[in-house]
Tab-separated table of C-alpha atoms in Angstrom:
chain	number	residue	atom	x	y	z
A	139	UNK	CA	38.045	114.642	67.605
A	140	UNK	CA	40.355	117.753	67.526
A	141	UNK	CA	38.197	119.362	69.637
A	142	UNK	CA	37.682	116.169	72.316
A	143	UNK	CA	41.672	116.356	71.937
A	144	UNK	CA	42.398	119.974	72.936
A	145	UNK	CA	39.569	120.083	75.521
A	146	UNK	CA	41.466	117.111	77.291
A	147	UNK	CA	44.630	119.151	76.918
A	148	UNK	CA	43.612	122.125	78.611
A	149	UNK	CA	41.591	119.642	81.797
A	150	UNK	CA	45.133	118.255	82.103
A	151	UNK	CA	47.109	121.677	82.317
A	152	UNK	CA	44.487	122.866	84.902
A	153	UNK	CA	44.978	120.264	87.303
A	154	UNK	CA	46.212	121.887	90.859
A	155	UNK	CA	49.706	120.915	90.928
A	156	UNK	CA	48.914	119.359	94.626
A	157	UNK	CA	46.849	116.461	91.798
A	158	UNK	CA	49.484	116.345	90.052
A	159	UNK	CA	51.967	115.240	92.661
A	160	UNK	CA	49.911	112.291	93.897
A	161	UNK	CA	50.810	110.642	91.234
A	162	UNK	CA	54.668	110.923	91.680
A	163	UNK	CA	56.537	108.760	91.358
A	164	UNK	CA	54.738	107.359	88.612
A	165	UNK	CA	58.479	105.868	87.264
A	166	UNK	CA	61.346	104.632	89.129
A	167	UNK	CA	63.250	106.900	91.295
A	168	UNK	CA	67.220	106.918	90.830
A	169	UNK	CA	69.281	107.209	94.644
A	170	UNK	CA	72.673	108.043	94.124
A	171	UNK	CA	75.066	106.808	96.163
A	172	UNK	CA	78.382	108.687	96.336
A	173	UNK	CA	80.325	105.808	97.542
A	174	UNK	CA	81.070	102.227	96.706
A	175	UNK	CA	78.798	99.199	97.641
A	176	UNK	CA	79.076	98.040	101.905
A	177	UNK	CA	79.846	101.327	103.600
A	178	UNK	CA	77.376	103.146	105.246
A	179	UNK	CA	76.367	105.369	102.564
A	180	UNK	CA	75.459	102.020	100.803
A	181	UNK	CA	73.794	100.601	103.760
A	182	UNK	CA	71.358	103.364	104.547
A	183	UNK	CA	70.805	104.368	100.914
A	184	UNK	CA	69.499	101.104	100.324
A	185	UNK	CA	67.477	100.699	103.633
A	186	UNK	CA	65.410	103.503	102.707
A	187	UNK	CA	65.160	102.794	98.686
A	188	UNK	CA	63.522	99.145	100.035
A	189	UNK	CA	61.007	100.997	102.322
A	190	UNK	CA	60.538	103.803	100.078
A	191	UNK	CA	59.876	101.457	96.808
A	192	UNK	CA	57.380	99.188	98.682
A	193	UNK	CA	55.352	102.522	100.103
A	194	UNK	CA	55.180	104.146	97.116
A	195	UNK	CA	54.530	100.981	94.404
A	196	UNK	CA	57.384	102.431	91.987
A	197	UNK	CA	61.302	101.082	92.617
A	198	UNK	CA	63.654	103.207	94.475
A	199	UNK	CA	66.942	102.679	92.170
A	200	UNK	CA	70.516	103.003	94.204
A	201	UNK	CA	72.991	103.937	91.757
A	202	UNK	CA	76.410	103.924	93.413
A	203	UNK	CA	77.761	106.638	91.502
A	204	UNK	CA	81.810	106.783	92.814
A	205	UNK	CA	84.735	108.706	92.592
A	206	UNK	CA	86.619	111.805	94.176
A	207	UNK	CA	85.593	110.535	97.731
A	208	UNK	CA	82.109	111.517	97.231
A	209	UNK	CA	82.070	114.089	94.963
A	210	UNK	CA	81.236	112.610	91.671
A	211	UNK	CA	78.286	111.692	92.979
A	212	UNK	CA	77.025	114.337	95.123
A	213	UNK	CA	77.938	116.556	92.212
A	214	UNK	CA	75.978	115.097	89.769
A	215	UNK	CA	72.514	114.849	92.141
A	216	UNK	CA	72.965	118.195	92.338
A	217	UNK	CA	72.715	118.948	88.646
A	218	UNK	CA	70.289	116.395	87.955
A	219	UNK	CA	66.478	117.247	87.312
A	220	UNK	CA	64.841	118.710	90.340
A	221	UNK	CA	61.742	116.425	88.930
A	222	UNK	CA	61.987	113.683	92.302
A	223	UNK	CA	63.491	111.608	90.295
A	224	UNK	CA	66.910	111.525	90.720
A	225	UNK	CA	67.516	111.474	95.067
A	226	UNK	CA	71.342	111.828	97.208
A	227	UNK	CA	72.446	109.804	99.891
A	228	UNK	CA	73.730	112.833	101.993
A	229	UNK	CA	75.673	113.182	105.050
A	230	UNK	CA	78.529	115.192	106.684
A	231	UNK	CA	81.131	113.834	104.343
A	232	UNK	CA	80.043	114.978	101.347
A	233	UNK	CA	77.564	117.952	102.352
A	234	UNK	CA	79.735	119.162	106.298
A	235	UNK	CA	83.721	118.318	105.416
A	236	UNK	CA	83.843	118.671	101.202
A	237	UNK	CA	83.250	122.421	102.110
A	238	UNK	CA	86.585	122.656	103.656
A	239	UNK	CA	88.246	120.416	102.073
A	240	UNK	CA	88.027	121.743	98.809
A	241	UNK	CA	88.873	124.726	97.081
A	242	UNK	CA	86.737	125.065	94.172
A	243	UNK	CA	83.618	122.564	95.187
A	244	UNK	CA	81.173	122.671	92.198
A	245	UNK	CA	77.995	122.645	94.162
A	246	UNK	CA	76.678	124.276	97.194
A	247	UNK	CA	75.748	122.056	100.013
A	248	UNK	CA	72.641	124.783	101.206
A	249	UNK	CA	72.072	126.242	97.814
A	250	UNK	CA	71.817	122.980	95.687
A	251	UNK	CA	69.989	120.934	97.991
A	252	UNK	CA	66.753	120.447	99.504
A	253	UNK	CA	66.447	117.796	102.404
A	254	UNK	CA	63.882	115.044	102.927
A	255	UNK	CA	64.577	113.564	105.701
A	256	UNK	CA	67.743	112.686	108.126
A	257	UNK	CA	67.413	108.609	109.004
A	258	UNK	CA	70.252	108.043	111.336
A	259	UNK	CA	73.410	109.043	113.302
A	260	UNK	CA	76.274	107.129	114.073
A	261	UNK	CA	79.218	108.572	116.716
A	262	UNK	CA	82.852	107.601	115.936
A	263	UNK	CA	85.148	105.542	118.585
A	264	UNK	CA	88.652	106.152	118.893
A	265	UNK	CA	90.084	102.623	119.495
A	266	UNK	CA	93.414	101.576	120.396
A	267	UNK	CA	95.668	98.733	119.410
A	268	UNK	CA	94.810	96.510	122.449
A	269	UNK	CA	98.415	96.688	123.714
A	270	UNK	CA	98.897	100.389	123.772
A	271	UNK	CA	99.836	101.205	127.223
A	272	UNK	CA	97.133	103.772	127.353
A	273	UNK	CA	93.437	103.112	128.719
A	274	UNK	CA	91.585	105.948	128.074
A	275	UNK	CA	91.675	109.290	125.950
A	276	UNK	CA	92.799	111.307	129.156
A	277	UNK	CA	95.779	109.018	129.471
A	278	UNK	CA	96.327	109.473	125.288
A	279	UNK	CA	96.222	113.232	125.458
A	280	UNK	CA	98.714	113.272	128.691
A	281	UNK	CA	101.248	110.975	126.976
A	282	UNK	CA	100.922	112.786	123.435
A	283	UNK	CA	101.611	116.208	125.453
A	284	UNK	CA	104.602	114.590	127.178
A	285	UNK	CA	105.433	112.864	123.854
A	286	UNK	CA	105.234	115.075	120.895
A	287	UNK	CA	105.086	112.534	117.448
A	288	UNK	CA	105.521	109.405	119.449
A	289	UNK	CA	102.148	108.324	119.391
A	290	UNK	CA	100.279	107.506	115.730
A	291	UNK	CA	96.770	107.858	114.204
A	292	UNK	CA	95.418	105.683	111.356
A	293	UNK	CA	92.714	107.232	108.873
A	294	UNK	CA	90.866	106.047	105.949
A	295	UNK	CA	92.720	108.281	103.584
A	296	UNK	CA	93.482	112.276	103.703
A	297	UNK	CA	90.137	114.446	104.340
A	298	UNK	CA	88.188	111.193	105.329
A	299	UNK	CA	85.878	111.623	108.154
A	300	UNK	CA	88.173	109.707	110.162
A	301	UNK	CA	91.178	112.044	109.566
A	302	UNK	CA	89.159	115.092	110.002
A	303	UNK	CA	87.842	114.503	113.122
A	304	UNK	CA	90.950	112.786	114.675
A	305	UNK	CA	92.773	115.951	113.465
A	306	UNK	CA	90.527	118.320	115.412
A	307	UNK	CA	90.688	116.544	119.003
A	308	UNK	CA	94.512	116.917	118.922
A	309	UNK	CA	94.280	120.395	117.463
A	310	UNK	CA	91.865	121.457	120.286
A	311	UNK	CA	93.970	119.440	122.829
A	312	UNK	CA	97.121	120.812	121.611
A	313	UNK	CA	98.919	117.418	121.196
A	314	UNK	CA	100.747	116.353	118.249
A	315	UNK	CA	100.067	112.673	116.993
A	316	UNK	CA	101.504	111.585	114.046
A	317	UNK	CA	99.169	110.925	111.043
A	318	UNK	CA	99.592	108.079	109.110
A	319	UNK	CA	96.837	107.614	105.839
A	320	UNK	CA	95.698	104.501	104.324
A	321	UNK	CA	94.022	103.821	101.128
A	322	UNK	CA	90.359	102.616	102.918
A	323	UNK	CA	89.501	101.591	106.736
A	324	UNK	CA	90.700	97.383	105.909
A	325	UNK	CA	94.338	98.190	105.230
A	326	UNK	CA	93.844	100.879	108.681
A	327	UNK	CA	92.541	98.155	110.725
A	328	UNK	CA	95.214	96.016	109.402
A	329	UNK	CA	97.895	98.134	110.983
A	330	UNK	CA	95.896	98.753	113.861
A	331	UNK	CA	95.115	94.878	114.421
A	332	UNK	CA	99.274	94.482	113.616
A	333	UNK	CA	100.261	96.469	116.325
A	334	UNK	CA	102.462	98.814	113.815
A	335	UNK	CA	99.839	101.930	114.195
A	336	UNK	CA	98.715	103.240	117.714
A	337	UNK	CA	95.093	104.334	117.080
A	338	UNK	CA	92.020	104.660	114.406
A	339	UNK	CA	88.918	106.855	115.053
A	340	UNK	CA	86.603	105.008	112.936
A	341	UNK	CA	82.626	104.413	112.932
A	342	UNK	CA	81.096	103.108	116.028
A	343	UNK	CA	79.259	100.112	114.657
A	344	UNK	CA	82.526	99.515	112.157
A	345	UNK	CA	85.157	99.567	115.665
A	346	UNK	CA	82.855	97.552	117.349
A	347	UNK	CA	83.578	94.297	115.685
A	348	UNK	CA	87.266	94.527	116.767
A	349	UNK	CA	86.344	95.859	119.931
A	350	UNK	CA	84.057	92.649	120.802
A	351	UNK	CA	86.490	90.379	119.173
A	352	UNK	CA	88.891	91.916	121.804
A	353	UNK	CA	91.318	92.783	118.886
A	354	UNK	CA	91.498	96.375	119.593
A	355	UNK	CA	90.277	98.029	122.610
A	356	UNK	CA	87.643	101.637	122.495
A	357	UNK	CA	89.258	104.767	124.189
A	358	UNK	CA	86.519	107.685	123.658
A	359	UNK	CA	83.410	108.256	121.653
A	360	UNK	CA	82.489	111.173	119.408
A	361	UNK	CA	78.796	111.576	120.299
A	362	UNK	CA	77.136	114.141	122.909
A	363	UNK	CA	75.839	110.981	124.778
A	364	UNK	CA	77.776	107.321	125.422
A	365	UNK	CA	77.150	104.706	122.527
A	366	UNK	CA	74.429	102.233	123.960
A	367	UNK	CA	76.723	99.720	122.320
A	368	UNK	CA	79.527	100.192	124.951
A	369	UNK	CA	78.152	102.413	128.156
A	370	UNK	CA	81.392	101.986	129.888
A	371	UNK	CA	83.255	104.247	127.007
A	372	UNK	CA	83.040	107.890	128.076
A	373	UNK	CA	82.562	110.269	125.322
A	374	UNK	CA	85.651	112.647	123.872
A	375	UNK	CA	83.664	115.445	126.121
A	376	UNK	CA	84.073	113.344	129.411
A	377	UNK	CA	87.558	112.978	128.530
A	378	UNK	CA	88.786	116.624	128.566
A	379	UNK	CA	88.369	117.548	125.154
A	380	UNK	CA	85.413	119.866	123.718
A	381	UNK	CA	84.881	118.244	120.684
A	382	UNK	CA	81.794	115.681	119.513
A	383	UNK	CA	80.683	114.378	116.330
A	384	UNK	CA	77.931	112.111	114.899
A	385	UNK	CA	77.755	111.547	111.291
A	386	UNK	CA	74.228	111.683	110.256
A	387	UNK	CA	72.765	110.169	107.029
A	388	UNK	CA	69.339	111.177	105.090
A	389	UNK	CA	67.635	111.745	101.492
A	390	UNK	CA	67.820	114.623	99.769
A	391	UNK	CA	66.336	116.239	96.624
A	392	UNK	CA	68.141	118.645	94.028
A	393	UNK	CA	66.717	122.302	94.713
A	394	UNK	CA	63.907	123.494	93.010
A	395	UNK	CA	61.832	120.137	93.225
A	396	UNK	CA	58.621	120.948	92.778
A	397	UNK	CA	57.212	121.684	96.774
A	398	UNK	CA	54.241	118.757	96.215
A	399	UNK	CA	57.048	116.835	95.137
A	400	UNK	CA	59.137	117.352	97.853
A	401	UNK	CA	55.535	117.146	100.646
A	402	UNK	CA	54.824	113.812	99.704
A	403	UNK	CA	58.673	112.635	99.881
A	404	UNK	CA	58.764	113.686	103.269
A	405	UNK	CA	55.628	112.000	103.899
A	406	UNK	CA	56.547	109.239	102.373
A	407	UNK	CA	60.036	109.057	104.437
A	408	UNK	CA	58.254	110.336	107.673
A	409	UNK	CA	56.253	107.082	107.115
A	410	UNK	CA	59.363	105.022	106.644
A	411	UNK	CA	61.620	106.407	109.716
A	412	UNK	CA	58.679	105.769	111.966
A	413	UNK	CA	58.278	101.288	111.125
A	414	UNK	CA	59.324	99.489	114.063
A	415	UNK	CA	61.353	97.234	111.921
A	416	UNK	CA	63.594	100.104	110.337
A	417	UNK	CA	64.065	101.465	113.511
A	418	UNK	CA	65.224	98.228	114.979
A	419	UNK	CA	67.360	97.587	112.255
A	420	UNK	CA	69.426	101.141	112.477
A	421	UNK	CA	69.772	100.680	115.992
A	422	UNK	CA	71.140	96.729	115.572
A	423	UNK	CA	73.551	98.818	113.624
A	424	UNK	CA	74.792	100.309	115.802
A	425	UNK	CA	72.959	104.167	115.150
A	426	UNK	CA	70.426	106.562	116.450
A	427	UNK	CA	67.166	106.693	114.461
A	428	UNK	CA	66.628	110.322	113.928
A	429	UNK	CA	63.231	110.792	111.583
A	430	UNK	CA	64.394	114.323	111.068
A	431	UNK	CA	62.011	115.551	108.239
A	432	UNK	CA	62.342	118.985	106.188
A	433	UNK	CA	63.209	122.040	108.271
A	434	UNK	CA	64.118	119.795	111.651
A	435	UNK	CA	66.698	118.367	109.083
A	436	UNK	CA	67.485	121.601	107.212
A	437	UNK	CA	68.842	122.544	110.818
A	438	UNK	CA	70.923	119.968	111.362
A	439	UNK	CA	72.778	120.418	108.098
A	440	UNK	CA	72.883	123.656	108.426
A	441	UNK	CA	74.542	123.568	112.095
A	442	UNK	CA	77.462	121.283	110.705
A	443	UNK	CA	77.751	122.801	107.379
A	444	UNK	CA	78.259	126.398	109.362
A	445	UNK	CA	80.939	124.152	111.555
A	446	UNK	CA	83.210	121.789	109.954
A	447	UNK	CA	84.506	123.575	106.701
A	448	UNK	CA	85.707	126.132	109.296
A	449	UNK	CA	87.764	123.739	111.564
A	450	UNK	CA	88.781	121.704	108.403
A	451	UNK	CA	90.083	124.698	107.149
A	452	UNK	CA	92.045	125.574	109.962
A	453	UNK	CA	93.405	122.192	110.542
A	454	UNK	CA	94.813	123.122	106.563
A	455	UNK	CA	93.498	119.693	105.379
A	456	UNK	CA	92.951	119.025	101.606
A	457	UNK	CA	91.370	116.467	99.868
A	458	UNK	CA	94.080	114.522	97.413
């Protein structure tokens, strides 16, 4: 029997690892969520746990993991196992602008991380209480030159994504609008809605509920190309000022995960990206599909991560 025992031992150590990893996951996966249920970390994060569980037979687990922005979370998938079991919602905010934004960040968004896969992009519009005088960003920037501190910009709180990227276009355009923070987009749109703030650079498919309830009215957009959700909005670049942004969202694995582990993840989410019905669904949303998979999305990070903790840093923003 001893023999039978250690003879089955040894069979199972001398399995090729690439054996090995097709049966992962043989448990559920954990996907940590640095952010709060309904924004779109949330969203996407559980988009692709759904696909990802039903593909694979084994449930993808979203555990929204909060606090410090993001970083709670995005700190603690980086110091999880790198066993393929524990996975990050990542995007700009937590892996592009924490960077810059803090002093002492206790992982490394390059080092710490492998990616699967980027999903999705969304672009930001710059909307406008819908009786500012103002009907586009050129007419914005003009006044604001004119007008130093007279006009105002809502964000989502200091070193949000909104703040950060509102902060750069008058930096570059060498305006000064006054910044006024609030404690989560509602209470922003609030203000924005009330007439007692001037402007919010928000989400795309967030802004475009006001904007087709004719509550507030779009200026600009952040992307390299117009939103298909309003053509007629020309893009920050069209409008003088050399500055775009999308905010991109994907999976991504601790470092060191095994590579088999990490090949049939990317499979696996290659798979995903590519249904009809996912696709349909991010773009109902109001985003690009991207299906970015391994080094395609290791560029991508890598071009923002080289990008935005520079400009955040020069803009002297810090996270509170």
């Amino acid at each position: 029997m001893r023999r039978r025992l250690l003879t089955a031992f040894a069979l199972a150590c001398a399995l090729p690892l690439a054996a090995q990893a097709q049966v992962y996951p043989n448990k559920p996966v954990r996907v940590v969520v640095p952010q709060p249920p309904g924004g779109g970390f949330d969203t996407v994060g559980r988009l692709m746990a759904d696909r990802l569980g039903r593909q694979t037979g084994q449930p993808f687990v979203v555990d929204n993991r909060t606090g410090s922005g993001t970083l709670v979370g995005t700190d603690f998938a980086a110091k999880a196992p790198a066993d393929g079991y524990t996975l990050l919602v990542g995007s700009v905010s937590n892996l592009a602008l924490n960077p810059g934004l803090y002093a002492n960040l206790p992982y490394d968004s390059m080092r710490d991380f492998e990616p699967v896969g980027l999903l999705v992009s969304y672009s930001y519009t710059l909307v406008a209480r819908k009786d500012l005088p103002q009907q586009n960003l050129r007419d914005v920037l003009a006044y604001a030159k004119a007008n130093p501190g007279k006009l105002t910009y809502a964000s989502a709180g200091v070193g949000s994504g909104q703040h950060v990227l509102a902060a750069a276009l008058w930096h570059m355009a060498g305006v000064d609008v006054a910044h006024i923070p609030y404690r989560g987009a509602q209470p922003a749109y609030q203000d924005l809605l009330g007439g007692r703030v001037d402007l919010f650079f928000d989400l795309s498919p967030t802004a475009r509920v006001q904007v087709d309830a004719g509550k507030a009215k779009a200026l600009a957009v952040s992307g390299a190309a117009r939103n298909p959700m309003h053509p007629e909005v020309p893009t920050v670049q069209e409008s003088g000022a050399d500055l775009q942004l999308e905010s991109w969202f994907g999976l991504f694995a601790p470092a060191k995960t095994p590579p088999e582990v990490l090949q049939r993840l990317r499979a696996e989410f290659a798979k995903m990206a590519a249904l009809p019905e996912v696709q349909e669904a991010l773009v109902k949303g109001g985003g690009k599909p991207l299906a970015l998979v391994g080094d395609d999305a290791r560029t991508v990070v890598r071009r923002d991560v080289d990008t935005w903790p520079r400009i955040v840093k020069t803009l002297a923003i810090r996270a509170e």
